[in-house]
CSV table of C-alpha atoms in Angstrom, one decimal:
chain,number,residue,atom,x,y,z
A,944,UNK,CA,49.2,-7.5,27.5
A,945,UNK,CA,46.2,-6.6,25.4
A,946,UNK,CA,45.8,-5.2,22.1
A,947,UNK,CA,46.2,-2.1,22.4
A,948,UNK,CA,49.3,-2.5,24.9
A,949,UNK,CA,50.8,-4.0,22.4
A,950,UNK,CA,49.7,-1.4,20.0
A,951,UNK,CA,50.7,1.6,22.2
A,952,UNK,CA,54.4,-0.5,22.2
A,953,UNK,CA,54.9,-0.4,18.6
A,954,UNK,CA,57.1,3.0,17.6
A,955,UNK,CA,54.9,5.8,15.9
A,956,UNK,CA,54.6,5.6,12.3
A,957,UNK,CA,50.4,3.8,12.9
A,958,UNK,CA,49.1,6.8,10.4
A,959,UNK,CA,45.6,7.2,11.4
A,960,UNK,CA,43.3,9.1,9.7
A,961,UNK,CA,40.9,11.4,12.3
A,962,UNK,CA,37.4,11.9,11.7
A,963,UNK,CA,35.2,13.9,14.1
A,964,UNK,CA,32.7,11.9,15.9
A,965,UNK,CA,32.3,9.0,14.5
A,966,UNK,CA,34.5,6.2,17.0
A,967,UNK,CA,32.8,4.3,17.3
A,968,UNK,CA,33.5,0.9,15.8
A,969,UNK,CA,31.2,0.7,12.5
A,970,UNK,CA,29.5,-1.2,10.6
A,971,UNK,CA,30.6,-2.8,8.1
A,972,UNK,CA,29.2,-3.1,4.1
A,973,UNK,CA,29.7,-5.1,1.4
A,974,UNK,CA,33.1,-3.3,-0.8
A,975,UNK,CA,34.7,-4.2,-3.7
A,976,UNK,CA,38.2,-4.0,-4.3
A,977,UNK,CA,39.8,0.3,-5.1
A,978,UNK,CA,39.7,0.7,-8.1
A,979,UNK,CA,42.2,3.3,-9.3
A,980,UNK,CA,41.5,6.2,-11.4
A,981,UNK,CA,42.7,7.1,-14.9
A,982,UNK,CA,46.3,9.3,-15.3
A,983,UNK,CA,48.5,10.0,-14.4
A,984,UNK,CA,50.9,9.8,-10.8
A,985,UNK,CA,50.8,12.5,-9.0
A,986,UNK,CA,54.1,14.9,-8.9
A,987,UNK,CA,54.7,17.9,-7.1
A,988,UNK,CA,58.5,19.0,-5.3
A,989,UNK,CA,60.1,17.0,-2.7
A,990,UNK,CA,58.9,19.4,-0.3
A,991,UNK,CA,56.3,19.8,1.8
A,992,UNK,CA,53.1,21.0,1.0
A,993,UNK,CA,52.9,23.6,4.2
A,994,UNK,CA,54.7,25.1,6.5
A,995,UNK,CA,55.8,23.2,9.3
A,996,UNK,CA,57.5,23.5,13.1
A,997,UNK,CA,59.5,21.2,14.6
A,998,UNK,CA,57.0,20.5,17.6
A,999,UNK,CA,58.1,17.5,20.1
A,1000,UNK,CA,62.5,17.1,20.8
A,1001,UNK,CA,64.3,15.0,17.8
A,1002,UNK,CA,64.7,11.8,19.3
A,1003,UNK,CA,62.2,9.6,20.8
A,1004,UNK,CA,63.3,7.3,24.0
A,1005,UNK,CA,64.6,3.6,22.7
A,1006,UNK,CA,66.1,1.4,25.0
A,1007,UNK,CA,66.6,-2.4,25.6
A,1008,UNK,CA,64.5,-4.9,27.8
A,1009,UNK,CA,66.3,-6.7,30.3
A,1010,UNK,CA,68.3,-9.7,30.2
A,1011,UNK,CA,68.7,-9.4,26.5
A,1012,UNK,CA,71.4,-11.2,25.0
A,1013,UNK,CA,71.9,-9.2,21.3
A,1014,UNK,CA,74.6,-12.2,21.3
A,1015,UNK,CA,71.0,-15.0,20.5
A,1016,UNK,CA,69.9,-15.2,17.4
A,1017,UNK,CA,66.6,-13.2,16.8
A,1018,UNK,CA,63.1,-14.9,17.1
A,1019,UNK,CA,62.9,-13.9,13.2
A,1020,UNK,CA,66.2,-15.2,11.7
A,1021,UNK,CA,65.0,-18.3,14.7
A,1022,UNK,CA,62.2,-18.1,12.4
A,1023,UNK,CA,62.1,-17.0,9.3
A,1024,UNK,CA,66.1,-18.7,8.6
A,1025,UNK,CA,67.4,-16.5,6.4
A,1026,UNK,CA,70.9,-16.6,6.5
A,1027,UNK,CA,70.5,-19.6,5.2
A,1028,UNK,CA,69.3,-17.3,2.3
A,1029,UNK,CA,71.9,-15.6,2.1
A,1030,UNK,CA,74.2,-18.9,0.3
A,1031,UNK,CA,72.5,-18.2,-2.8
A,1032,UNK,CA,71.5,-14.3,-2.2
A,1033,UNK,CA,72.3,-11.0,0.3
A,1034,UNK,CA,70.0,-8.4,-2.6
A,1035,UNK,CA,72.7,-7.1,-4.5
A,1036,UNK,CA,73.0,-4.7,-7.1
A,1037,UNK,CA,69.1,-3.7,-6.3
A,1038,UNK,CA,67.5,-0.8,-3.4
A,1039,UNK,CA,65.0,-0.7,-1.6
A,1040,UNK,CA,62.7,2.8,-0.3
A,1041,UNK,CA,62.3,3.3,3.0
A,1042,UNK,CA,59.8,5.4,2.3
A,1043,UNK,CA,58.6,6.3,6.4
A,1044,UNK,CA,60.2,8.6,9.2
A,1045,UNK,CA,63.7,9.3,7.8
A,1046,UNK,CA,66.7,6.9,8.4
A,1047,UNK,CA,69.5,7.6,10.5
A,1048,UNK,CA,72.4,6.6,9.3
A,1049,UNK,CA,74.7,3.8,9.9
A,1050,UNK,CA,77.4,2.1,10.1
A,1051,UNK,CA,75.4,-0.6,9.4
A,1052,UNK,CA,74.1,0.3,6.9
A,1053,UNK,CA,76.5,0.8,4.6
A,1054,UNK,CA,74.6,1.5,1.3
A,1055,UNK,CA,72.5,4.4,1.9
A,1056,UNK,CA,70.7,7.5,-0.2
A,1057,UNK,CA,69.1,10.5,0.5
A,1058,UNK,CA,65.7,11.1,-1.5
A,1059,UNK,CA,63.9,13.7,-0.7
A,1060,UNK,CA,61.9,15.1,2.7
A,1061,UNK,CA,58.7,16.1,2.7
A,1062,UNK,CA,58.4,16.6,6.9
A,1063,UNK,CA,61.1,19.6,6.3
A,1064,UNK,CA,64.3,20.9,4.3
A,1065,UNK,CA,66.8,17.7,5.5
A,1066,UNK,CA,67.8,15.1,2.7
A,1067,UNK,CA,65.9,12.1,3.8
A,1068,UNK,CA,68.7,11.4,6.1
A,1069,UNK,CA,67.3,12.5,9.9
A,1070,UNK,CA,65.0,10.3,11.5
A,1071,UNK,CA,63.5,11.9,14.5
A,1072,UNK,CA,61.0,9.2,15.8
A,1073,UNK,CA,63.3,6.2,15.4
A,1074,UNK,CA,61.1,4.1,13.6
A,1075,UNK,CA,62.6,4.1,9.6
A,1076,UNK,CA,66.1,3.8,11.2
A,1077,UNK,CA,64.3,0.1,13.0
A,1078,UNK,CA,62.8,-0.8,9.4
A,1079,UNK,CA,66.2,0.4,7.7
A,1080,UNK,CA,67.7,-2.4,9.8
A,1081,UNK,CA,65.4,-5.2,9.0
A,1082,UNK,CA,65.9,-4.6,5.4
A,1083,UNK,CA,69.8,-3.9,5.4
A,1084,UNK,CA,71.6,-4.4,8.1
A,1085,UNK,CA,75.5,-4.9,7.5
A,1086,UNK,CA,76.1,-8.6,9.8
A,1087,UNK,CA,78.8,-8.3,13.3
A,1088,UNK,CA,80.8,-10.6,15.0
A,1089,UNK,CA,79.7,-8.7,18.2
A,1090,UNK,CA,75.7,-9.7,18.2
A,1091,UNK,CA,73.7,-11.9,15.8
A,1092,UNK,CA,71.4,-9.5,14.2
A,1093,UNK,CA,71.7,-8.8,10.6
A,1094,UNK,CA,69.2,-7.1,8.0
A,1095,UNK,CA,67.4,-9.7,5.5
A,1096,UNK,CA,69.3,-8.0,2.6
A,1097,UNK,CA,72.1,-7.2,3.7
A,1098,UNK,CA,74.0,-6.6,0.4
A,1099,UNK,CA,71.5,-4.0,-0.7
A,1100,UNK,CA,70.9,-0.1,-1.0
A,1101,UNK,CA,68.0,1.3,1.4
A,1102,UNK,CA,67.5,4.8,-0.6
A,1103,UNK,CA,65.6,7.2,2.7
A,1104,UNK,CA,62.7,9.0,1.4
A,1105,UNK,CA,61.4,11.2,4.5
A,1106,UNK,CA,57.3,11.0,4.2
A,1107,UNK,CA,55.4,11.4,8.2
A,1108,UNK,CA,56.6,12.3,11.6
A,1109,UNK,CA,55.4,13.0,14.5
A,1110,UNK,CA,57.9,15.3,16.2
A,1111,UNK,CA,56.6,17.1,13.2
A,1112,UNK,CA,53.6,20.0,12.7
A,1113,UNK,CA,51.6,22.5,10.7
A,1114,UNK,CA,54.0,25.7,11.5
A,1115,UNK,CA,50.9,27.5,13.6
A,1116,UNK,CA,48.8,25.1,14.5
A,1117,UNK,CA,48.6,24.0,18.3
A,1118,UNK,CA,49.4,20.7,20.1
A,1119,UNK,CA,49.2,17.0,19.2
A,1120,UNK,CA,46.8,18.9,17.0
A,1121,UNK,CA,45.3,17.9,13.2
A,1122,UNK,CA,43.1,20.1,10.8
A,1123,UNK,CA,43.6,18.0,7.7
A,1124,UNK,CA,41.1,15.2,7.2
A,1125,UNK,CA,43.0,13.2,5.6
A,1126,UNK,CA,46.4,13.5,8.0
A,1127,UNK,CA,48.7,9.7,7.3
A,1128,UNK,CA,50.0,11.0,11.0
A,1129,UNK,CA,49.4,12.1,14.6
A,1130,UNK,CA,52.3,14.4,13.4
A,1131,UNK,CA,53.1,16.0,10.1
A,1132,UNK,CA,51.7,14.0,6.7
A,1133,UNK,CA,49.0,12.5,4.2
A,1134,UNK,CA,47.9,11.1,1.6
A,1135,UNK,CA,49.6,13.3,-0.6
A,1136,UNK,CA,53.0,13.5,0.4
A,1137,UNK,CA,53.0,9.3,0.2
A,1138,UNK,CA,51.8,9.4,-3.1
A,1139,UNK,CA,53.8,12.1,-3.6
A,1140,UNK,CA,56.7,10.5,-1.9
A,1141,UNK,CA,55.8,6.5,-4.3
A,1142,UNK,CA,56.5,8.5,-7.2
A,1143,UNK,CA,60.1,9.8,-6.5
A,1144,UNK,CA,61.3,6.0,-5.2
A,1145,UNK,CA,60.1,4.5,-8.2
A,1146,UNK,CA,62.1,8.2,-10.2
A,1147,UNK,CA,65.1,7.8,-8.6
A,1148,UNK,CA,65.8,3.7,-9.3
A,1149,UNK,CA,64.0,1.1,-6.3
A,1150,UNK,CA,63.6,-2.0,-6.9
A,1151,UNK,CA,61.2,-2.4,-3.8
A,1152,UNK,CA,59.5,0.5,-2.4
A,1153,UNK,CA,58.5,-0.8,1.8
A,1154,UNK,CA,55.4,1.2,3.2
A,1155,UNK,CA,55.3,0.6,7.1
A,1156,UNK,CA,52.5,3.4,7.1
A,1157,UNK,CA,49.0,3.0,6.7
A,1158,UNK,CA,46.0,4.7,6.6
A,1159,UNK,CA,43.1,3.6,8.3
A,1160,UNK,CA,39.5,4.8,8.2
A,1161,UNK,CA,35.9,3.4,8.3
A,1162,UNK,CA,34.1,2.2,5.3
A,1163,UNK,CA,31.2,4.6,5.8
A,1164,UNK,CA,33.9,7.6,6.0
A,1165,UNK,CA,35.8,7.1,3.3
A,1166,UNK,CA,38.8,7.7,2.3
A,1167,UNK,CA,41.1,10.2,0.2
A,1168,UNK,CA,43.8,7.8,-1.4
A,1169,UNK,CA,43.0,8.5,-5.6
A,1170,UNK,CA,46.6,10.0,-5.4
A,1171,UNK,CA,48.1,6.9,-4.1
A,1172,UNK,CA,46.2,5.1,-5.6
A,1173,UNK,CA,47.8,5.9,-9.6
A,1174,UNK,CA,51.3,6.3,-7.1
A,1175,UNK,CA,51.0,2.2,-6.7
A,1176,UNK,CA,49.6,1.5,-10.0
A,1177,UNK,CA,52.3,4.0,-11.5
A,1178,UNK,CA,55.3,2.0,-9.7
A,1179,UNK,CA,53.9,-2.0,-10.6
A,1180,UNK,CA,53.5,-1.4,-13.6
A,1181,UNK,CA,57.5,0.2,-14.6
A,1182,UNK,CA,58.1,-3.0,-12.3
A,1183,UNK,CA,58.8,-2.1,-9.2
A,1184,UNK,CA,57.3,-4.0,-5.5
A,1185,UNK,CA,55.7,-2.2,-3.3
A,1186,UNK,CA,55.1,-4.5,0.4
A,1187,UNK,CA,53.0,-2.4,2.7
A,1188,UNK,CA,52.2,-3.1,6.0
A,1189,UNK,CA,48.7,-4.0,7.7
A,1190,UNK,CA,48.4,-2.0,9.6
A,1191,UNK,CA,47.3,-2.0,13.1
A,1192,UNK,CA,43.7,-1.9,15.2
A,1193,UNK,CA,44.3,0.2,18.6
A,1194,UNK,CA,40.5,0.5,20.4
A,1195,UNK,CA,41.8,3.8,20.7
A,1196,UNK,CA,42.8,5.0,16.7
A,1197,UNK,CA,40.4,4.5,14.0
A,1198,UNK,CA,42.1,1.5,13.5
A,1199,UNK,CA,39.4,0.9,16.6
A,1200,UNK,CA,37.9,-1.9,14.1
A,1201,UNK,CA,38.8,-5.7,13.4
A,1202,UNK,CA,37.7,-6.8,10.3
A,1203,UNK,CA,36.3,-10.5,11.1
A,1204,UNK,CA,37.7,-13.2,9.6
A,1205,UNK,CA,36.0,-14.8,6.7
A,1206,UNK,CA,34.4,-18.6,6.8
A,1207,UNK,CA,38.2,-20.3,5.4
A,1208,UNK,CA,35.6,-22.3,3.5
A,1209,UNK,CA,34.7,-19.3,1.9
A,1210,UNK,CA,37.8,-17.9,-1.4
A,1211,UNK,CA,39.8,-15.0,0.0
A,1212,UNK,CA,38.2,-12.4,-2.1
A,1213,UNK,CA,33.9,-13.2,-0.2
A,1214,UNK,CA,35.9,-11.7,2.6
A,1215,UNK,CA,35.0,-8.6,1.1
A,1216,UNK,CA,31.8,-8.4,2.1
A,1217,UNK,CA,32.6,-8.8,5.9
A,1218,UNK,CA,35.5,-5.9,5.8
A,1219,UNK,CA,34.0,-2.6,8.1
A,1220,UNK,CA,37.5,-0.7,7.7
A,1221,UNK,CA,39.6,-0.5,5.2
A,1222,UNK,CA,43.8,0.8,5.1
A,1223,UNK,CA,45.4,2.2,2.9
A,1224,UNK,CA,48.2,1.8,0.5
A,1225,UNK,CA,47.4,-1.9,2.5
A,1226,UNK,CA,43.8,-2.5,0.5
A,1227,UNK,CA,45.5,-2.3,-2.7
A,1228,UNK,CA,46.6,-5.7,-3.7
A,1229,UNK,CA,46.0,-5.2,-6.9
A,1230,UNK,CA,49.3,-3.3,-7.4
A,1231,UNK,CA,51.3,-3.9,-3.6
A,1232,UNK,CA,52.2,-6.4,-1.1
A,1233,UNK,CA,50.5,-6.6,1.7
A,1234,UNK,CA,51.9,-8.0,4.9
A,1235,UNK,CA,50.6,-8.6,8.5
A,1236,UNK,CA,52.2,-9.8,11.4
A,1237,UNK,CA,52.5,-13.1,13.5
A,1238,UNK,CA,53.6,-13.4,17.4
A,1239,UNK,CA,56.7,-15.2,18.0
A,1240,UNK,CA,55.1,-19.1,17.7
A,1241,UNK,CA,53.7,-18.0,13.9
A,1242,UNK,CA,50.8,-17.5,15.0
A,1243,UNK,CA,48.5,-13.9,14.2
A,1244,UNK,CA,49.4,-11.3,16.2
A,1245,UNK,CA,46.1,-9.6,17.8
A,1246,UNK,CA,46.1,-6.5,16.9
A,1247,UNK,CA,47.2,-6.9,13.5
A,1248,UNK,CA,44.8,-6.0,11.0
A,1249,UNK,CA,43.1,-7.9,9.5
A,1250,UNK,CA,41.6,-7.8,5.1
A,1251,UNK,CA,41.5,-9.5,2.3
A,1252,UNK,CA,43.8,-7.8,0.4
A,1253,UNK,CA,46.7,-9.0,3.3
A,1254,UNK,CA,49.1,-11.0,1.3
A,1255,UNK,CA,51.1,-13.3,3.0
A,1256,UNK,CA,53.0,-12.1,7.2
A,1257,UNK,CA,56.1,-12.3,8.6
A,1258,UNK,CA,57.3,-11.8,12.2
A,1259,UNK,CA,56.6,-8.7,14.0
A,1260,UNK,CA,56.6,-8.6,17.9
A,1261,UNK,CA,60.0,-8.6,20.1
A,1262,UNK,CA,61.7,-6.8,17.2
A,1263,UNK,CA,65.3,-6.1,17.1
A,1264,UNK,CA,66.7,-3.5,14.8
A,1265,UNK,CA,69.5,-0.8,14.8
A,1266,UNK,CA,69.4,2.5,17.7
A,1267,UNK,CA,68.6,5.3,15.6
A,1268,UNK,CA,71.3,7.8,18.3
A,1269,UNK,CA,73.7,5.6,18.2
A,1270,UNK,CA,75.5,1.9,16.2
A,1271,UNK,CA,74.4,-0.4,18.2
A,1272,UNK,CA,71.1,-2.3,18.7
A,1273,UNK,CA,67.9,-1.8,20.3
A,1274,UNK,CA,64.7,-3.5,21.6
A,1275,UNK,CA,61.8,-1.6,23.5
A,1276,UNK,CA,60.6,1.8,23.4
A,1277,UNK,CA,60.1,3.6,27.0
A,1278,UNK,CA,56.5,4.8,27.3
A,1279,UNK,CA,54.5,5.8,30.1
A,1280,UNK,CA,55.1,2.0,31.6
A,1281,UNK,CA,59.1,2.0,31.2
A,1282,UNK,CA,60.6,-0.5,28.0
A,1283,UNK,CA,58.0,-2.1,25.9
A,1284,UNK,CA,59.0,-4.7,23.0
A,1285,UNK,CA,58.8,-3.4,19.6
A,1286,UNK,CA,56.2,-4.2,17.7
A,1287,UNK,CA,53.8,-4.0,14.6
A,1288,UNK,CA,52.9,-4.6,11.2
A,1289,UNK,CA,55.1,-1.5,10.7
A,1290,UNK,CA,58.4,-4.6,11.7
A,1291,UNK,CA,56.7,-6.8,9.1
A,1292,UNK,CA,56.5,-5.4,6.7
A,1293,UNK,CA,60.8,-4.5,6.3
A,1294,UNK,CA,61.2,-8.6,6.6
A,1295,UNK,CA,58.9,-9.2,3.2
A,1296,UNK,CA,60.5,-6.5,1.6
A,1297,UNK,CA,63.8,-8.2,2.4
A,1298,UNK,CA,63.1,-11.5,1.3
A,1299,UNK,CA,61.7,-9.5,-2.1
A,1300,UNK,CA,65.8,-8.0,-2.2
A,1301,UNK,CA,66.8,-11.0,-2.3
A,1302,UNK,CA,64.8,-12.3,-5.3
A,1303,UNK,CA,65.4,-9.7,-7.4
A,1304,UNK,CA,69.0,-10.1,-6.9
A,1305,UNK,CA,68.9,-14.3,-7.9
A,1306,UNK,CA,66.0,-14.2,-10.3
A,1307,UNK,CA,66.2,-10.4,-12.2
A,1308,UNK,CA,64.2,-11.5,-14.8
A,1309,UNK,CA,60.8,-12.0,-12.8
A,1310,UNK,CA,58.7,-9.2,-13.3
A,1311,UNK,CA,57.3,-7.1,-10.0
A,1312,UNK,CA,53.8,-10.1,-10.3
A,1313,UNK,CA,55.8,-12.9,-10.2
A,1314,UNK,CA,58.3,-12.0,-7.7
A,1315,UNK,CA,55.0,-11.1,-4.9
A,1316,UNK,CA,53.5,-14.6,-6.7
A,1317,UNK,CA,56.8,-17.1,-6.4
A,1318,UNK,CA,56.9,-14.7,-2.4
A,1319,UNK,CA,52.5,-16.2,-1.5
A,1320,UNK,CA,52.8,-19.9,-3.7
A,1321,UNK,CA,56.0,-20.5,-1.4
A,1322,UNK,CA,55.1,-19.0,2.4
A,1323,UNK,CA,54.0,-21.2,5.0
A,1324,UNK,CA,50.6,-21.5,4.2
A,1325,UNK,CA,48.1,-22.5,7.2
A,1326,UNK,CA,46.2,-26.1,7.1
A,1327,UNK,CA,42.5,-24.4,6.4
A,1328,UNK,CA,44.0,-21.7,3.4
A,1329,UNK,CA,45.3,-18.5,2.5
A,1330,UNK,CA,42.7,-16.2,5.6
A,1331,UNK,CA,42.1,-12.3,6.3
A,1332,UNK,CA,44.7,-12.9,9.2
A,1333,UNK,CA,48.3,-14.4,7.7
A,1334,UNK,CA,47.3,-14.8,3.5
A,1335,UNK,CA,49.2,-17.5,1.9
A,1336,UNK,CA,50.8,-18.3,5.1
A,1337,UNK,CA,54.6,-17.1,7.2
A,1338,UNK,CA,57.0,-15.7,4.4
A,1339,UNK,CA,59.9,-18.4,3.8
A,1340,UNK,CA,62.7,-17.0,2.0
A,1341,UNK,CA,64.7,-20.7,1.7
A,1342,UNK,CA,61.1,-21.7,-0.2
A,1343,UNK,CA,61.2,-18.7,-2.9
A,1344,UNK,CA,65.3,-18.6,-4.1
A,1345,UNK,CA,65.4,-21.8,-4.9
A,1346,UNK,CA,61.1,-23.1,-5.7
A,1347,UNK,CA,61.0,-25.0,-9.1
A,1348,UNK,CA,64.7,-24.6,-9.5
A,1349,UNK,CA,65.9,-28.3,-11.4
A,1350,UNK,CA,69.0,-29.9,-8.6
A,1351,UNK,CA,71.8,-28.6,-10.8
A,1352,UNK,CA,70.8,-25.2,-10.1
A,1353,UNK,CA,70.1,-25.4,-6.3
A,1354,UNK,CA,73.0,-24.5,-4.8
A,1355,UNK,CA,75.1,-22.0,-5.4
A,1356,UNK,CA,78.8,-22.5,-8.1
A,1357,UNK,CA,82.6,-23.1,-5.9
A,1358,UNK,CA,84.5,-20.3,-6.6
A,1359,UNK,CA,86.9,-23.2,-8.8
A,1360,UNK,CA,83.3,-24.4,-10.3
A,1361,UNK,CA,83.2,-29.2,-10.7
A,1362,UNK,CA,86.6,-30.3,-13.6
A,1363,UNK,CA,85.2,-31.9,-16.1
A,1364,UNK,CA,85.5,-35.9,-15.9
A,1365,UNK,CA,87.1,-37.3,-18.8
A,1366,UNK,CA,86.3,-41.4,-19.7
A,1367,UNK,CA,87.1,-43.3,-16.9
A,1368,UNK,CA,90.4,-44.9,-16.4
A,1369,UNK,CA,90.5,-48.6,-17.4
A,1370,UNK,CA,91.6,-50.0,-13.7
A,1371,UNK,CA,95.4,-52.4,-13.9
A,1372,UNK,CA,94.5,-55.9,-13.0
A,1373,UNK,CA,90.9,-56.4,-15.0
A,1374,UNK,CA,93.0,-54.9,-18.4
A,1375,UNK,CA,95.9,-58.6,-17.1
A,1376,UNK,CA,93.4,-60.5,-16.8
A,1377,UNK,CA,91.8,-59.4,-19.8
A,1378,UNK,CA,94.8,-60.1,-22.0
A,1379,UNK,CA,95.7,-64.0,-20.0
A,1380,UNK,CA,92.2,-64.8,-21.6
A,1381,UNK,CA,92.3,-63.4,-24.9
A,1382,UNK,CA,95.9,-65.9,-25.2
A,1383,UNK,CA,94.2,-68.0,-23.8
A,1384,UNK,CA,91.4,-68.2,-25.8
A,1385,UNK,CA,92.9,-67.5,-28.6
A,1386,UNK,CA,95.7,-70.5,-29.0
A,1387,UNK,CA,92.6,-72.7,-27.7
A,1388,UNK,CA,91.2,-71.9,-30.8
A,1389,UNK,CA,94.4,-72.4,-32.4
A,1390,UNK,CA,94.4,-75.8,-31.7
A,1391,UNK,CA,90.7,-76.9,-33.1
A,1392,UNK,CA,92.3,-74.6,-36.4
A,1393,UNK,CA,95.8,-76.9,-36.5
A,1394,UNK,CA,93.5,-81.1,-35.4
A,1395,UNK,CA,90.6,-80.2,-37.9
A,1396,UNK,CA,94.0,-79.4,-40.5
A,1397,UNK,CA,95.2,-82.7,-39.5
A,1398,UNK,CA,91.5,-84.9,-39.8
A,1399,UNK,CA,91.1,-83.9,-42.7
A,1400,UNK,CA,94.2,-84.9,-44.8
A,1401,UNK,CA,93.9,-88.0,-42.8
A,1402,UNK,CA,90.5,-88.5,-45.2
A,1403,UNK,CA,92.4,-87.2,-48.3
A,1404,UNK,CA,95.3,-90.2,-47.7
A,1405,UNK,CA,92.7,-92.9,-47.1
């Protein structure tokens, strides 16, 4: 399958910045990391910035690939082995904000909170695109005896904020139109509403924020994402870990030019010299943990946008998650060519968000920066070292939860604990033998003393 076909199979939350007349591959320009301007985070009403309308049927066709057996372990679970990490943490006490297309209620999302809507007038618990529900399921779906699927952190809470949707558009706009040069969706949503949603998630008590959405633009075109930068800095400074998708390379979108891979013998930061496509919020790597996608064989996915801002990687192909329209599972989207697997960096990011929730639950004393550093340090780094495709490598949940722990703390305590042993009890046979030896020794000493006394008396008589 080509990179374009793979991207087409991704459920629609790849966010695009459209610039007229600039569909050709942009040339690379030497740039540096983005500078976040001073100032407070953006704030405003929890509502669309302009009147919107529903332009399509709410709900997109999804399904199950032929010959699927949901009782078998998923490829992502086999790669990450996150169920083994549940010995140490299941994410209890953590609130993961899913800023996305909304999240539908589902029986396997046990703790689901409404966070508001910047697209229409719902409370955030309406998903017309299926995307947000898929993301939430990867993070926190509860296990079921009927199948092998579960989210990475099943005891974590999900806070849903709807920020974009392909099913909505500006009221009065024509079909498939986009009058906003800073649009972050093929439907409705832009960098301003994204920034507002990030600020709101922090203020509602999120400890982790998942952003499975990307605004792309050629370096020469620029990108108006200053508000996003202030928002992610606000989250970081308030000890919230922000996890962002790297973005999907797609020749039909403004993520149309893949960034070159830098020389593995050079520091990762040298990759900024060859960047031709910028991606937001992914490139704010001082405040964001950016996630690239790998295939089922752990190789870098063709569709995953490269960049020196990529921190780690996670599974992004042939994904299984919750069905937004029912109680079951799905692993495909129905398109013009039939059912296609669910692929995309949008689905790699929530695996890492789930791991962050596990870590924050087990080690609540760690700061956001320390959590990000821990995940990078314990990732399965390729032999050549970090690179712009997968960063420091595939995330490793068990390694992250057990890193630098003493052997006494590497296993969770049992329910009753282990009693402290008293002094060792002597063996009865050894006591008996010792008594005999001591008795014989004492008798021998007495006989010797008597013999010496008798000899001394005889000498005196002489």
